[in-house]
Short mmCIF file of C-alpha atoms in Angstrom, two decimals:
data_model
loop_
_atom_site.label_atom_id
_atom_site.label_comp_id
_atom_site.label_asym_id
_atom_site.label_seq_id
_atom_site.Cartn_x
_atom_site.Cartn_y
_atom_site.Cartn_z
CA UNK A 1 -37.36 12.90 19.58
CA UNK A 2 -35.82 9.50 20.20
CA UNK A 3 -33.03 8.49 17.84
CA UNK A 4 -32.67 4.80 17.16
CA UNK A 5 -29.68 3.04 15.69
CA UNK A 6 -29.98 -0.22 13.85
CA UNK A 7 -26.99 -2.52 13.90
CA UNK A 8 -25.76 -3.17 10.35
CA UNK A 9 -26.28 -6.79 9.38
CA UNK A 10 -26.16 -7.26 5.63
CA UNK A 11 -23.02 -7.42 3.52
CA UNK A 12 -23.80 -4.03 1.97
CA UNK A 13 -24.61 -2.34 5.29
CA UNK A 14 -21.45 -3.56 7.00
CA UNK A 15 -19.35 -2.71 3.91
CA UNK A 16 -20.69 0.86 3.98
CA UNK A 17 -19.79 1.25 7.67
CA UNK A 18 -16.38 -0.34 7.06
CA UNK A 19 -15.54 2.10 4.25
CA UNK A 20 -16.73 5.12 6.23
CA UNK A 21 -14.75 4.24 9.37
CA UNK A 22 -11.58 2.80 7.84
CA UNK A 23 -8.80 4.85 6.19
CA UNK A 24 -8.51 3.20 2.78
CA UNK A 25 -4.89 2.96 1.64
CA UNK A 26 -5.57 0.67 -1.33
CA UNK A 27 -7.42 2.60 -4.07
CA UNK A 28 -8.78 -0.68 -5.47
CA UNK A 29 -10.38 -1.84 -2.21
CA UNK A 30 -13.69 -0.09 -2.82
CA UNK A 31 -14.18 -1.56 -6.29
CA UNK A 32 -13.22 -5.05 -5.10
CA UNK A 33 -15.66 -4.81 -2.21
CA UNK A 34 -18.31 -3.75 -4.72
CA UNK A 35 -17.87 -7.12 -6.41
CA UNK A 36 -19.09 -8.79 -3.21
CA UNK A 37 -21.83 -6.27 -2.39
CA UNK A 38 -23.21 -6.44 -5.95
CA UNK A 39 -23.78 -10.17 -5.50
CA UNK A 40 -24.54 -10.58 -1.81
CA UNK A 41 -25.31 -7.05 -0.62
CA UNK A 42 -28.79 -7.90 0.72
CA UNK A 43 -27.63 -11.05 2.48
CA UNK A 44 -26.78 -10.98 6.21
CA UNK A 45 -23.01 -11.25 6.47
CA UNK A 46 -23.38 -13.96 9.11
CA UNK A 47 -25.26 -16.07 6.53
CA UNK A 48 -22.57 -15.85 3.85
CA UNK A 49 -21.72 -19.46 3.08
CA UNK A 50 -18.81 -21.38 1.60
CA UNK A 51 -21.03 -22.09 -1.42
CA UNK A 52 -21.49 -18.32 -1.91
CA UNK A 53 -17.75 -17.80 -1.76
CA UNK A 54 -17.10 -20.71 -4.14
CA UNK A 55 -19.58 -19.30 -6.65
CA UNK A 56 -18.08 -15.81 -6.48
CA UNK A 57 -14.50 -17.04 -6.85
CA UNK A 58 -15.53 -19.29 -9.74
CA UNK A 59 -17.03 -16.24 -11.46
CA UNK A 60 -13.77 -14.34 -11.03
CA UNK A 61 -11.83 -17.28 -12.44
CA UNK A 62 -14.01 -17.68 -15.55
CA UNK A 63 -15.06 -14.12 -16.43
CA UNK A 64 -12.87 -11.46 -18.09
CA UNK A 65 -11.94 -8.45 -16.00
CA UNK A 66 -12.52 -4.77 -16.89
CA UNK A 67 -9.65 -4.88 -19.38
CA UNK A 68 -11.20 -7.82 -21.22
CA UNK A 69 -8.47 -10.20 -20.06
CA UNK A 70 -8.87 -13.10 -17.66
CA UNK A 71 -7.89 -12.27 -14.10
CA UNK A 72 -4.65 -13.73 -12.78
CA UNK A 73 -4.55 -15.85 -9.64
CA UNK A 74 -2.88 -13.12 -7.55
CA UNK A 75 -5.53 -10.60 -8.69
CA UNK A 76 -8.30 -12.97 -7.61
CA UNK A 77 -6.53 -13.24 -4.26
CA UNK A 78 -6.84 -9.44 -3.92
CA UNK A 79 -10.64 -9.74 -4.24
CA UNK A 80 -10.54 -12.40 -1.57
CA UNK A 81 -8.42 -10.16 0.69
CA UNK A 82 -10.95 -7.33 0.29
CA UNK A 83 -13.65 -9.63 1.65
CA UNK A 84 -11.30 -10.73 4.44
CA UNK A 85 -10.80 -7.11 5.46
CA UNK A 86 -14.57 -6.72 5.74
CA UNK A 87 -14.89 -9.87 7.84
CA UNK A 88 -12.06 -8.79 10.13
CA UNK A 89 -13.75 -5.42 10.65
CA UNK A 90 -17.09 -7.13 11.40
CA UNK A 91 -15.42 -9.37 13.99
CA UNK A 92 -13.68 -6.42 15.65
CA UNK A 93 -16.99 -4.53 15.90
CA UNK A 94 -18.81 -7.66 17.14
CA UNK A 95 -21.17 -7.66 14.20
CA UNK A 96 -20.78 -11.43 13.82
CA UNK A 97 -21.89 -14.12 16.28
CA UNK A 98 -19.31 -15.47 18.69
CA UNK A 99 -17.73 -18.62 17.28
CA UNK A 100 -18.76 -17.74 13.73
CA UNK A 101 -16.69 -19.63 11.15
CA UNK A 102 -15.49 -17.78 8.08
CA UNK A 103 -16.82 -19.18 4.78
CA UNK A 104 -13.32 -18.71 3.37
CA UNK A 105 -11.88 -21.33 5.69
CA UNK A 106 -10.56 -24.38 3.81
CA UNK A 107 -10.93 -22.63 0.43
CA UNK A 108 -7.36 -22.41 -0.90
CA UNK A 109 -5.89 -19.24 -2.35
CA UNK A 110 -4.31 -19.08 -5.77
CA UNK A 111 -0.55 -19.42 -5.81
CA UNK A 112 1.22 -16.08 -5.71
CA UNK A 113 3.86 -15.64 -8.38
CA UNK A 114 6.48 -13.21 -7.10
CA UNK A 115 8.25 -13.16 -10.47
CA UNK A 116 11.34 -11.06 -11.02
CA UNK A 117 11.48 -7.96 -8.85
CA UNK A 118 11.97 -4.85 -10.98
CA UNK A 119 13.92 -2.09 -9.27
CA UNK A 120 15.68 1.04 -10.46
CA UNK A 121 19.43 1.26 -10.85
CA UNK A 122 21.06 4.45 -9.48
CA UNK A 123 21.39 5.70 -13.05
CA UNK A 124 17.69 5.07 -13.76
CA UNK A 125 16.76 6.83 -10.53
CA UNK A 126 18.78 9.89 -11.52
CA UNK A 127 17.21 9.97 -15.00
CA UNK A 128 13.73 9.62 -13.49
CA UNK A 129 14.37 12.44 -11.01
CA UNK A 130 15.66 14.70 -13.80
CA UNK A 131 12.58 13.94 -15.89
CA UNK A 132 10.26 14.50 -12.92
CA UNK A 133 11.65 17.99 -12.37
CA UNK A 134 10.35 19.16 -15.75
CA UNK A 135 6.80 17.90 -15.16
CA UNK A 136 4.08 20.40 -14.28
CA UNK A 137 3.41 19.08 -10.77
CA UNK A 138 6.25 20.48 -8.65
CA UNK A 139 5.89 17.90 -5.88
CA UNK A 140 6.56 14.89 -8.13
CA UNK A 141 10.37 14.78 -7.50
CA UNK A 142 9.79 14.91 -3.73
CA UNK A 143 7.20 12.12 -3.91
CA UNK A 144 9.49 9.89 -5.98
CA UNK A 145 12.53 10.44 -3.77
CA UNK A 146 10.47 9.90 -0.61
CA UNK A 147 9.08 6.63 -2.01
CA UNK A 148 12.59 5.35 -2.75
CA UNK A 149 14.07 6.33 0.61
CA UNK A 150 11.17 5.18 2.82
CA UNK A 151 9.76 2.29 0.77
CA UNK A 152 6.25 3.44 1.73
CA UNK A 153 3.27 2.43 -0.36
CA UNK A 154 1.51 4.98 -2.55
CA UNK A 155 -1.57 5.17 -0.31
CA UNK A 156 0.53 5.88 2.78
CA UNK A 157 2.52 8.57 0.98
CA UNK A 158 -0.53 10.34 -0.41
CA UNK A 159 -2.17 10.29 3.02
CA UNK A 160 0.73 12.15 4.67
CA UNK A 161 -0.01 15.48 6.32
CA UNK A 162 2.56 18.10 7.36
CA UNK A 163 2.03 17.01 10.95
CA UNK A 164 3.31 13.54 10.01
CA UNK A 165 6.69 14.95 8.95
CA UNK A 166 9.02 15.46 11.92
CA UNK A 167 11.96 17.60 10.82
CA UNK A 168 13.08 19.33 14.06
CA UNK A 169 14.35 16.17 15.72
CA UNK A 170 17.67 14.39 16.17
CA UNK A 171 16.30 11.74 13.82
CA UNK A 172 14.01 13.37 11.21
CA UNK A 173 11.26 11.00 10.10
CA UNK A 174 7.75 10.57 8.79
CA UNK A 175 5.19 8.67 10.82
CA UNK A 176 2.29 6.65 9.46
CA UNK A 177 -0.56 6.17 11.91
CA UNK A 178 -1.92 3.13 10.09
CA UNK A 179 -0.34 1.29 7.20
CA UNK A 180 -2.08 -1.10 4.81
CA UNK A 181 -1.56 -3.75 7.51
CA UNK A 182 -3.20 -1.50 10.15
CA UNK A 183 0.16 -1.00 11.92
CA UNK A 184 1.85 2.29 12.90
CA UNK A 185 5.13 2.89 11.09
CA UNK A 186 8.06 5.32 11.26
CA UNK A 187 10.45 5.97 8.36
CA UNK A 188 13.69 7.96 8.81
CA UNK A 189 14.47 10.79 6.38
CA UNK A 190 17.73 11.60 4.63
CA UNK A 191 19.20 15.15 4.80
CA UNK A 192 18.22 15.92 1.19
CA UNK A 193 14.59 15.06 1.97
CA UNK A 194 14.62 17.22 5.11
CA UNK A 195 15.87 20.14 3.03
CA UNK A 196 13.28 19.55 0.31
CA UNK A 197 10.40 19.28 2.77
CA UNK A 198 11.40 22.60 4.33
CA UNK A 199 11.64 24.20 0.90
CA UNK A 200 8.25 22.90 -0.26
CA UNK A 201 6.16 23.63 2.80
CA UNK A 202 3.80 26.50 2.23
CA UNK A 203 4.03 29.32 4.79
CA UNK A 204 0.38 28.96 5.79
CA UNK A 205 0.28 25.16 5.71
CA UNK A 206 -1.28 23.60 8.82
CA UNK A 207 -0.22 20.30 10.38
CA UNK A 208 -3.53 18.76 9.28
CA UNK A 209 -3.04 19.75 5.62
CA UNK A 210 -2.22 17.04 3.10
CA UNK A 211 1.23 17.37 1.55
CA UNK A 212 0.87 15.89 -1.92
CA UNK A 213 -1.99 17.96 -3.29
CA UNK A 214 -2.55 19.86 -6.51
CA UNK A 215 -5.11 22.53 -7.19
CA UNK A 216 -7.54 20.78 -4.84
CA UNK A 217 -5.99 21.09 -1.38
CA UNK A 218 -8.50 18.72 0.26
CA UNK A 219 -7.43 15.60 -1.63
CA UNK A 220 -4.25 13.99 -2.98
CA UNK A 221 -3.16 14.92 -6.48
CA UNK A 222 -3.57 12.30 -9.22
CA UNK A 223 0.07 12.15 -10.31
CA UNK A 224 -0.16 9.09 -12.58
CA UNK A 225 0.06 10.98 -15.88
CA UNK A 226 3.06 13.02 -14.77
CA UNK A 227 4.83 9.92 -13.43
CA UNK A 228 4.24 7.99 -16.65
CA UNK A 229 5.46 10.92 -18.74
CA UNK A 230 8.59 11.17 -16.59
CA UNK A 231 9.29 7.46 -17.12
CA UNK A 232 8.93 7.91 -20.89
CA UNK A 233 11.18 10.95 -20.92
CA UNK A 234 13.77 9.06 -18.85
CA UNK A 235 13.62 6.10 -21.22
CA UNK A 236 12.69 3.70 -18.42
CA UNK A 237 10.44 0.74 -19.22
CA UNK A 238 8.56 -1.82 -17.12
CA UNK A 239 8.20 0.57 -14.19
CA UNK A 240 5.19 1.42 -12.02
CA UNK A 241 5.09 3.59 -8.94
CA UNK A 242 5.28 0.40 -6.83
CA UNK A 243 8.69 -0.22 -8.43
CA UNK A 244 10.01 2.54 -6.16
CA UNK A 245 9.08 0.44 -3.11
CA UNK A 246 10.95 -2.51 -4.60
CA UNK A 247 13.88 -0.20 -5.29
CA UNK A 248 14.01 0.84 -1.64
CA UNK A 249 14.10 -2.71 -0.32
CA UNK A 250 16.47 -3.94 -3.02
CA UNK A 251 19.00 -1.20 -2.28
CA UNK A 252 19.02 -2.19 1.38
CA UNK A 253 19.52 -5.85 0.46
CA UNK A 254 22.38 -4.99 -1.89
CA UNK A 255 24.02 -2.97 0.89
CA UNK A 256 24.07 -6.03 3.15
CA UNK A 257 21.10 -5.19 5.40
CA UNK A 258 19.57 -8.35 6.82
CA UNK A 259 16.07 -9.57 5.94
CA UNK A 260 14.57 -8.73 9.34
CA UNK A 261 15.62 -5.08 9.05
CA UNK A 262 14.29 -4.90 5.49
CA UNK A 263 10.97 -6.33 6.68
CA UNK A 264 10.82 -3.65 9.37
CA UNK A 265 11.67 -0.98 6.80
CA UNK A 266 8.93 -2.17 4.45
CA UNK A 267 6.35 -2.81 7.15
CA UNK A 268 5.98 -6.46 6.17
CA UNK A 269 4.17 -8.59 8.72
CA UNK A 270 5.48 -11.78 7.19
CA UNK A 271 9.03 -12.55 6.10
CA UNK A 272 7.60 -14.42 3.12
CA UNK A 273 7.04 -11.02 1.48
CA UNK A 274 10.60 -9.92 2.19
CA UNK A 275 12.31 -13.08 0.95
CA UNK A 276 11.90 -11.91 -2.64
CA UNK A 277 14.93 -9.67 -1.91
CA UNK A 278 17.03 -12.38 -0.24
CA UNK A 279 18.98 -13.18 -3.42
CA UNK A 280 20.32 -9.63 -3.31
CA UNK A 281 21.71 -9.99 0.23
CA UNK A 282 24.99 -11.49 -0.95
CA UNK A 283 27.13 -8.78 0.64
CA UNK A 284 25.65 -9.30 4.10
CA UNK A 285 25.99 -13.08 3.90
CA UNK A 286 29.54 -12.77 2.58
CA UNK A 287 30.52 -10.58 5.54
CA UNK A 288 29.00 -13.12 7.94
CA UNK A 289 30.72 -16.11 6.29
CA UNK A 290 34.08 -14.36 6.27
CA UNK A 291 33.74 -13.26 9.87
CA UNK A 292 32.99 -16.82 11.01
CA UNK A 293 35.09 -19.00 8.72
CA UNK A 294 37.94 -16.86 7.34
CA UNK A 295 39.62 -16.03 10.59
CA UNK A 296 43.26 -16.53 10.87
#
């Protein structure tokens, strides 16, 4: 029996292949891709036009989101980035004609509003850790501490297996095969994390087993309720899990670490993402200024 394979061509077909072959770190990617496949799923991706993109973006700008509120500019940009990820995948797999021009070209993005970066003070971190220890999921304190030390995104943390944690080394670390930006990444571990990882590892755990699981060992645990309850118990407001990533980068900036090193720590491809912490780098700049100009 001869097996034939048809090259995916439509938006929906290529999106299905993309999702099946690509480790998805962003839990919202699938739903944002669905926005595009619901409207243009039957259309060949190569035929997607600038008019199609304009119409879709206009719909996002004028229609309330799932919460009933109008979508912000940065949120609309996330829908756009989901489509960009699909186009990048299609180019890499040569599913688009050579020389094909993206319909997103020359369509400006909404302005990103970085706002004020919320990060935890050392006292807030301690209160959060204390509150996490009384939650039902025993791995929550380890997850929180690991997020603060490494600055890794939630998707990368939840995708960690025991084989990704290197403890018997001169420099203990966790390794991420592919981050949200499709780059490999290594994050050093502190001694307290090394000790906690060794304490938490199950005797029969295999290197391929996920670390942050609950009763279902084949998928990451949904820790959102426990995290929110810990924040309430700690009396901490205006905090999401992503705040822990901001905390990691902000602590480095406050300690005088330069922007390039913080960008490497966070896995930022562009320094524009890291500059939100530059106002905290006073100590590092002060040391530089004094070293150059205060000699005597």
